[in-house]
């Protein structure tokens, strides 16, 4: 892989999916292919085995790192500071970034195109500023048993899911060309192109190459209960005031019916267009 990637992922009690996330994204930054890419986990006070797992990932690949940021409750404003500004510290005074692409992905978000590596390398010197995502909730009976990469997921699994336009996020962008300006939750953004010594245009160019945002949340009732319960632990005063993150507590009220009603809509996913 020629492209230099910076992958930023927030963590809170994600021990169930973390190994899958690491395996998937470590495949993109593997030292044997790419010595200048980095995967950064930002832990917001996990009290399960998430931190220990990340430390084991660091032992496997020194281009993985961990930042501790325990806000004691769900603070979407703090999280957005990381998503919108952390990558900027890796730019030169002329706004030329050390990275070709920045990914801002949650632990349950797997950005997929069977040719993802080829596409990123092909587009890194083009006008492309941001890739458009096409979001799906993946539905499985349980947490997957076999880890996967962007190149073999369709060989390992016949995926079913539900189209979810709220997952059409702006999750891959060129940091030398844009100030991403994610809104809370990253469901929307207000990207602003800028001019620099190296990039004169200043416009935002959306690439129409289909990159799927596959969200792994509906992995059987047991996992759905587990992950919503974990996230609701941090739904405290700030979330109540702003309503961001408060939906996790709401999910607990009718979790079984919500899960069953939603997953009934699942269809076989065709992800090769």
mmCIF file of C-alpha atoms in Angstrom:
data_model
loop_
_atom_site.group_PDB
_atom_site.id
_atom_site.type_symbol
_atom_site.label_atom_id
_atom_site.label_comp_id
_atom_site.label_asym_id
_atom_site.label_seq_id
_atom_site.Cartn_x
_atom_site.Cartn_y
_atom_site.Cartn_z
ATOM 1 C CA UNK A 1 0.000 0.000 0.000
ATOM 2 C CA UNK A 2 1.358 3.418 -0.968
ATOM 3 C CA UNK A 3 -1.125 5.634 0.876
ATOM 4 C CA UNK A 4 -0.288 6.840 4.374
ATOM 5 C CA UNK A 5 -3.279 6.425 6.672
ATOM 6 C CA UNK A 6 -4.215 7.862 10.045
ATOM 7 C CA UNK A 7 -7.070 5.867 11.604
ATOM 8 C CA UNK A 8 -8.684 7.394 14.715
ATOM 9 C CA UNK A 9 -11.119 5.310 16.800
ATOM 10 C CA UNK A 10 -12.776 6.106 20.158
ATOM 11 C CA UNK A 11 -13.169 3.254 22.639
ATOM 12 C CA UNK A 12 -15.397 2.621 25.628
ATOM 13 C CA UNK A 13 -15.871 -0.984 26.803
ATOM 14 C CA UNK A 14 -15.535 -2.489 23.345
ATOM 15 C CA UNK A 15 -13.805 -5.762 24.250
ATOM 16 C CA UNK A 16 -16.186 -7.857 22.153
ATOM 17 C CA UNK A 17 -15.489 -6.155 18.798
ATOM 18 C CA UNK A 18 -12.024 -4.702 19.367
ATOM 19 C CA UNK A 19 -10.153 -7.777 18.055
ATOM 20 C CA UNK A 20 -12.165 -7.613 14.832
ATOM 21 C CA UNK A 21 -11.573 -3.868 14.475
ATOM 22 C CA UNK A 22 -7.847 -4.245 15.033
ATOM 23 C CA UNK A 23 -7.522 -7.144 12.607
ATOM 24 C CA UNK A 24 -9.448 -5.233 9.942
ATOM 25 C CA UNK A 25 -7.606 -1.922 10.159
ATOM 26 C CA UNK A 26 -4.209 -3.349 11.041
ATOM 27 C CA UNK A 27 -4.401 -5.055 7.659
ATOM 28 C CA UNK A 28 -4.345 -1.557 6.115
ATOM 29 C CA UNK A 29 -1.430 -0.245 8.175
ATOM 30 C CA UNK A 30 0.608 -3.450 8.376
ATOM 31 C CA UNK A 31 4.291 -2.562 8.819
ATOM 32 C CA UNK A 32 5.348 -4.955 6.072
ATOM 33 C CA UNK A 33 3.404 -2.844 3.574
ATOM 34 C CA UNK A 34 3.238 0.581 5.137
ATOM 35 C CA UNK A 35 5.689 1.960 7.664
ATOM 36 C CA UNK A 36 4.115 5.429 7.866
ATOM 37 C CA UNK A 37 0.484 4.685 8.728
ATOM 38 C CA UNK A 38 -0.954 4.774 12.243
ATOM 39 C CA UNK A 39 -3.964 3.440 14.122
ATOM 40 C CA UNK A 40 -4.806 5.472 17.220
ATOM 41 C CA UNK A 41 -7.267 4.309 19.862
ATOM 42 C CA UNK A 42 -8.679 6.910 22.270
ATOM 43 C CA UNK A 43 -9.984 5.233 25.410
ATOM 44 C CA UNK A 44 -12.649 7.097 27.371
ATOM 45 C CA UNK A 45 -12.339 5.233 30.661
ATOM 46 C CA UNK A 46 -13.063 1.601 29.780
ATOM 47 C CA UNK A 47 -13.415 -0.700 32.775
ATOM 48 C CA UNK A 48 -13.470 -3.966 30.837
ATOM 49 C CA UNK A 49 -10.479 -5.536 29.051
ATOM 50 C CA UNK A 50 -10.379 -2.977 26.204
ATOM 51 C CA UNK A 51 -7.174 -1.265 27.373
ATOM 52 C CA UNK A 52 -5.368 -4.573 27.861
ATOM 53 C CA UNK A 53 -6.416 -5.659 24.376
ATOM 54 C CA UNK A 54 -5.116 -2.443 22.839
ATOM 55 C CA UNK A 55 -1.825 -2.870 24.664
ATOM 56 C CA UNK A 56 -1.548 -6.329 23.120
ATOM 57 C CA UNK A 57 -2.206 -4.779 19.689
ATOM 58 C CA UNK A 58 0.609 -2.289 20.277
ATOM 59 C CA UNK A 59 2.936 -5.202 21.027
ATOM 60 C CA UNK A 60 2.058 -6.646 17.612
ATOM 61 C CA UNK A 61 2.425 -3.375 15.702
ATOM 62 C CA UNK A 62 4.203 -0.278 17.117
ATOM 63 C CA UNK A 63 2.245 1.876 14.667
ATOM 64 C CA UNK A 64 -0.762 1.326 16.922
ATOM 65 C CA UNK A 65 -1.065 3.681 19.902
ATOM 66 C CA UNK A 66 -3.381 4.441 22.809
ATOM 67 C CA UNK A 67 -4.525 7.765 24.257
ATOM 68 C CA UNK A 68 -6.317 7.880 27.628
ATOM 69 C CA UNK A 69 -9.101 10.439 27.969
ATOM 70 C CA UNK A 70 -11.469 9.536 30.794
ATOM 71 C CA UNK A 71 -14.248 12.126 30.791
ATOM 72 C CA UNK A 72 -16.244 10.106 33.387
ATOM 73 C CA UNK A 73 -19.381 10.427 31.256
ATOM 74 C CA UNK A 74 -20.435 10.596 27.607
ATOM 75 C CA UNK A 75 -18.940 13.880 26.340
ATOM 76 C CA UNK A 76 -19.624 14.161 22.648
ATOM 77 C CA UNK A 77 -18.001 17.609 22.618
ATOM 78 C CA UNK A 78 -14.663 16.140 23.750
ATOM 79 C CA UNK A 79 -14.942 13.304 21.271
ATOM 80 C CA UNK A 80 -15.573 15.782 18.458
ATOM 81 C CA UNK A 81 -12.397 17.659 19.356
ATOM 82 C CA UNK A 82 -10.449 14.487 18.619
ATOM 83 C CA UNK A 83 -12.362 13.734 15.432
ATOM 84 C CA UNK A 84 -12.130 17.270 14.061
ATOM 85 C CA UNK A 85 -8.730 18.450 15.212
ATOM 86 C CA UNK A 86 -6.399 15.656 16.333
ATOM 87 C CA UNK A 87 -5.196 14.900 12.804
ATOM 88 C CA UNK A 88 -4.125 18.530 12.269
ATOM 89 C CA UNK A 89 -1.082 18.204 14.507
ATOM 90 C CA UNK A 90 0.522 16.026 11.830
ATOM 91 C CA UNK A 91 0.616 18.825 9.255
ATOM 92 C CA UNK A 92 3.469 21.102 8.233
ATOM 93 C CA UNK A 93 3.219 24.904 8.601
ATOM 94 C CA UNK A 94 2.042 24.933 4.970
ATOM 95 C CA UNK A 95 -0.874 22.621 5.878
ATOM 96 C CA UNK A 96 0.592 19.649 4.034
ATOM 97 C CA UNK A 97 -0.319 16.600 6.119
ATOM 98 C CA UNK A 98 1.969 13.660 6.824
ATOM 99 C CA UNK A 99 -0.965 11.441 5.829
ATOM 100 C CA UNK A 100 -2.812 10.912 2.568
ATOM 101 C CA UNK A 101 -6.077 9.866 4.225
ATOM 102 C CA UNK A 102 -7.669 10.151 7.652
ATOM 103 C CA UNK A 103 -10.271 7.621 8.838
ATOM 104 C CA UNK A 104 -12.520 8.581 11.773
ATOM 105 C CA UNK A 105 -14.313 5.321 12.621
ATOM 106 C CA UNK A 106 -16.076 3.862 15.627
ATOM 107 C CA UNK A 107 -15.197 0.362 16.774
ATOM 108 C CA UNK A 108 -18.305 -1.075 15.135
ATOM 109 C CA UNK A 109 -17.675 0.643 11.772
ATOM 110 C CA UNK A 110 -15.897 -1.296 9.033
ATOM 111 C CA UNK A 111 -15.274 0.733 5.864
ATOM 112 C CA UNK A 112 -15.476 -1.654 2.965
ATOM 113 C CA UNK A 113 -14.645 -1.826 -0.680
ATOM 114 C CA UNK A 114 -13.141 -5.036 -1.968
ATOM 115 C CA UNK A 115 -10.531 -2.873 -3.757
ATOM 116 C CA UNK A 116 -10.131 -0.371 -0.914
ATOM 117 C CA UNK A 117 -6.318 -0.376 -0.910
ATOM 118 C CA UNK A 118 -6.178 0.048 -4.663
ATOM 119 C CA UNK A 119 -8.782 2.823 -4.609
ATOM 120 C CA UNK A 120 -6.996 4.796 -1.877
ATOM 121 C CA UNK A 121 -3.669 4.548 -3.699
ATOM 122 C CA UNK A 122 -5.236 5.510 -7.019
ATOM 123 C CA UNK A 123 -7.011 8.577 -5.612
ATOM 124 C CA UNK A 124 -4.373 9.968 -3.271
ATOM 125 C CA UNK A 125 -2.861 12.295 -5.890
ATOM 126 C CA UNK A 126 -6.206 13.211 -7.474
ATOM 127 C CA UNK A 127 -8.572 16.063 -6.622
ATOM 128 C CA UNK A 128 -10.577 13.776 -4.338
ATOM 129 C CA UNK A 129 -11.197 15.381 -0.964
ATOM 130 C CA UNK A 130 -13.747 13.051 0.648
ATOM 131 C CA UNK A 131 -15.210 9.649 -0.160
ATOM 132 C CA UNK A 132 -18.958 9.187 -0.031
ATOM 133 C CA UNK A 133 -20.110 6.403 2.273
ATOM 134 C CA UNK A 134 -23.086 4.088 1.795
ATOM 135 C CA UNK A 135 -24.187 2.848 5.190
ATOM 136 C CA UNK A 136 -25.654 -0.476 6.233
ATOM 137 C CA UNK A 137 -26.449 -2.073 9.556
ATOM 138 C CA UNK A 138 -25.085 -5.607 9.306
ATOM 139 C CA UNK A 139 -27.370 -8.175 10.947
ATOM 140 C CA UNK A 140 -25.989 -11.465 12.299
ATOM 141 C CA UNK A 141 -27.229 -14.021 14.802
ATOM 142 C CA UNK A 142 -24.180 -13.461 17.005
ATOM 143 C CA UNK A 143 -20.758 -11.822 17.095
ATOM 144 C CA UNK A 144 -18.715 -13.198 14.153
ATOM 145 C CA UNK A 145 -16.405 -16.107 14.844
ATOM 146 C CA UNK A 146 -13.851 -15.454 12.094
ATOM 147 C CA UNK A 147 -11.910 -12.200 11.756
ATOM 148 C CA UNK A 148 -11.894 -10.567 8.356
ATOM 149 C CA UNK A 149 -10.313 -7.859 6.207
ATOM 150 C CA UNK A 150 -11.647 -5.679 3.414
ATOM 151 C CA UNK A 151 -10.399 -8.253 0.932
ATOM 152 C CA UNK A 152 -11.870 -11.424 2.426
ATOM 153 C CA UNK A 153 -15.017 -10.453 4.354
ATOM 154 C CA UNK A 154 -17.301 -11.515 1.493
ATOM 155 C CA UNK A 155 -15.451 -14.824 1.245
ATOM 156 C CA UNK A 156 -16.013 -15.507 4.944
ATOM 157 C CA UNK A 157 -19.583 -14.264 5.304
ATOM 158 C CA UNK A 158 -22.805 -13.919 3.348
ATOM 159 C CA UNK A 159 -23.814 -10.543 4.698
ATOM 160 C CA UNK A 160 -27.366 -9.474 5.449
ATOM 161 C CA UNK A 161 -28.370 -6.047 6.594
ATOM 162 C CA UNK A 162 -30.469 -2.917 6.404
ATOM 163 C CA UNK A 163 -29.766 0.264 4.486
ATOM 164 C CA UNK A 164 -29.261 3.128 6.945
ATOM 165 C CA UNK A 165 -28.685 6.601 5.478
ATOM 166 C CA UNK A 166 -27.650 7.914 8.912
ATOM 167 C CA UNK A 167 -24.470 5.860 8.402
ATOM 168 C CA UNK A 168 -23.576 7.707 5.174
ATOM 169 C CA UNK A 169 -20.893 9.520 7.120
ATOM 170 C CA UNK A 170 -17.811 11.427 5.889
ATOM 171 C CA UNK A 171 -15.306 8.986 7.344
ATOM 172 C CA UNK A 172 -12.402 9.087 4.856
ATOM 173 C CA UNK A 173 -10.928 12.443 3.876
ATOM 174 C CA UNK A 174 -7.710 14.021 2.644
ATOM 175 C CA UNK A 175 -6.281 16.067 5.556
ATOM 176 C CA UNK A 176 -4.195 18.280 3.250
ATOM 177 C CA UNK A 177 -7.293 19.495 1.440
ATOM 178 C CA UNK A 178 -10.086 19.849 3.947
ATOM 179 C CA UNK A 179 -11.129 20.904 7.420
ATOM 180 C CA UNK A 180 -13.633 18.092 7.999
ATOM 181 C CA UNK A 181 -15.865 19.795 10.631
ATOM 182 C CA UNK A 182 -17.835 16.739 11.747
ATOM 183 C CA UNK A 183 -21.063 17.427 13.598
ATOM 184 C CA UNK A 184 -21.918 15.499 16.768
ATOM 185 C CA UNK A 185 -21.942 11.771 16.088
ATOM 186 C CA UNK A 186 -20.165 12.240 12.739
ATOM 187 C CA UNK A 187 -23.487 11.585 10.999
ATOM 188 C CA UNK A 188 -23.030 14.823 9.101
ATOM 189 C CA UNK A 189 -20.154 17.207 8.457
ATOM 190 C CA UNK A 190 -19.553 20.637 7.003
ATOM 191 C CA UNK A 191 -16.227 20.069 5.220
ATOM 192 C CA UNK A 192 -14.403 23.211 4.178
ATOM 193 C CA UNK A 193 -11.701 23.020 1.540
ATOM 194 C CA UNK A 194 -8.678 25.215 2.031
ATOM 195 C CA UNK A 195 -5.831 26.497 -0.027
ATOM 196 C CA UNK A 196 -2.249 25.809 0.914
ATOM 197 C CA UNK A 197 1.203 25.955 -0.614
ATOM 198 C CA UNK A 198 0.629 22.472 -2.034
ATOM 199 C CA UNK A 199 -3.112 22.583 -2.738
ATOM 200 C CA UNK A 200 -4.276 25.669 -4.603
ATOM 201 C CA UNK A 201 -7.917 24.928 -5.357
ATOM 202 C CA UNK A 202 -9.652 25.165 -2.012
ATOM 203 C CA UNK A 203 -12.785 23.316 -3.191
ATOM 204 C CA UNK A 204 -14.270 20.113 -1.814
ATOM 205 C CA UNK A 205 -14.360 17.226 -4.299
ATOM 206 C CA UNK A 206 -16.552 14.267 -3.403
ATOM 207 C CA UNK A 207 -15.478 10.943 -4.863
ATOM 208 C CA UNK A 208 -18.292 8.715 -6.103
ATOM 209 C CA UNK A 209 -16.376 5.468 -5.611
ATOM 210 C CA UNK A 210 -18.677 3.422 -3.392
ATOM 211 C CA UNK A 211 -17.149 2.825 0.042
ATOM 212 C CA UNK A 212 -19.552 1.043 2.361
ATOM 213 C CA UNK A 213 -19.833 1.845 6.040
ATOM 214 C CA UNK A 214 -20.751 -1.528 7.527
ATOM 215 C CA UNK A 215 -21.946 -1.025 11.090
ATOM 216 C CA UNK A 216 -21.764 -4.139 13.278
ATOM 217 C CA UNK A 217 -24.310 -3.447 16.017
ATOM 218 C CA UNK A 218 -27.108 -5.927 15.396
ATOM 219 C CA UNK A 219 -25.166 -9.088 16.208
ATOM 220 C CA UNK A 220 -27.854 -11.051 17.999
ATOM 221 C CA UNK A 221 -30.045 -9.941 20.880
ATOM 222 C CA UNK A 222 -27.451 -10.774 23.540
ATOM 223 C CA UNK A 223 -24.798 -8.517 21.988
ATOM 224 C CA UNK A 224 -27.326 -5.750 21.291
ATOM 225 C CA UNK A 225 -28.347 -5.725 24.968
ATOM 226 C CA UNK A 226 -24.709 -5.834 26.053
ATOM 227 C CA UNK A 227 -23.413 -2.949 23.947
ATOM 228 C CA UNK A 228 -26.347 -0.644 24.704
ATOM 229 C CA UNK A 229 -26.047 -1.381 28.409
ATOM 230 C CA UNK A 230 -22.330 -0.560 28.322
ATOM 231 C CA UNK A 231 -22.860 2.700 26.440
ATOM 232 C CA UNK A 232 -25.739 3.749 28.686
ATOM 233 C CA UNK A 233 -23.376 3.646 31.683
ATOM 234 C CA UNK A 234 -21.839 6.891 30.442
ATOM 235 C CA UNK A 235 -25.109 8.628 29.622
ATOM 236 C CA UNK A 236 -25.093 11.205 32.397
ATOM 237 C CA UNK A 237 -25.589 14.920 32.895
ATOM 238 C CA UNK A 238 -23.956 16.248 29.735
ATOM 239 C CA UNK A 239 -25.841 13.802 27.504
ATOM 240 C CA UNK A 240 -29.125 14.697 29.182
ATOM 241 C CA UNK A 241 -28.547 18.390 28.584
ATOM 242 C CA UNK A 242 -27.505 18.022 24.942
ATOM 243 C CA UNK A 243 -29.464 14.848 24.014
ATOM 244 C CA UNK A 244 -26.356 13.427 22.300
ATOM 245 C CA UNK A 245 -25.765 9.886 23.457
ATOM 246 C CA UNK A 246 -28.998 9.873 25.445
ATOM 247 C CA UNK A 247 -30.522 7.449 22.914
ATOM 248 C CA UNK A 248 -28.471 4.640 24.454
ATOM 249 C CA UNK A 249 -30.602 4.809 27.613
ATOM 250 C CA UNK A 250 -33.767 5.004 25.534
ATOM 251 C CA UNK A 251 -32.738 1.784 23.785
ATOM 252 C CA UNK A 252 -32.818 -0.046 27.110
ATOM 253 C CA UNK A 253 -36.527 0.635 27.569
ATOM 254 C CA UNK A 254 -37.763 -1.461 24.639
ATOM 255 C CA UNK A 255 -34.601 -3.211 23.513
ATOM 256 C CA UNK A 256 -36.094 -6.564 22.514
ATOM 257 C CA UNK A 257 -38.930 -5.180 20.414
ATOM 258 C CA UNK A 258 -36.658 -2.535 18.883
ATOM 259 C CA UNK A 259 -34.177 -5.210 17.849
ATOM 260 C CA UNK A 260 -36.792 -7.596 16.451
ATOM 261 C CA UNK A 261 -38.769 -4.924 14.591
ATOM 262 C CA UNK A 262 -35.654 -3.502 12.962
ATOM 263 C CA UNK A 263 -33.828 -6.699 12.047
ATOM 264 C CA UNK A 264 -36.953 -8.128 10.415
ATOM 265 C CA UNK A 265 -36.178 -5.767 7.527
ATOM 266 C CA UNK A 266 -32.809 -7.329 6.732
ATOM 267 C CA UNK A 267 -31.941 -8.232 3.148
ATOM 268 C CA UNK A 268 -29.026 -9.910 1.424
ATOM 269 C CA UNK A 269 -26.388 -7.237 0.794
ATOM 270 C CA UNK A 270 -24.931 -6.770 -2.671
ATOM 271 C CA UNK A 271 -21.657 -4.968 -2.002
ATOM 272 C CA UNK A 272 -19.901 -5.304 -5.339
ATOM 273 C CA UNK A 273 -21.340 -2.263 -7.156
#
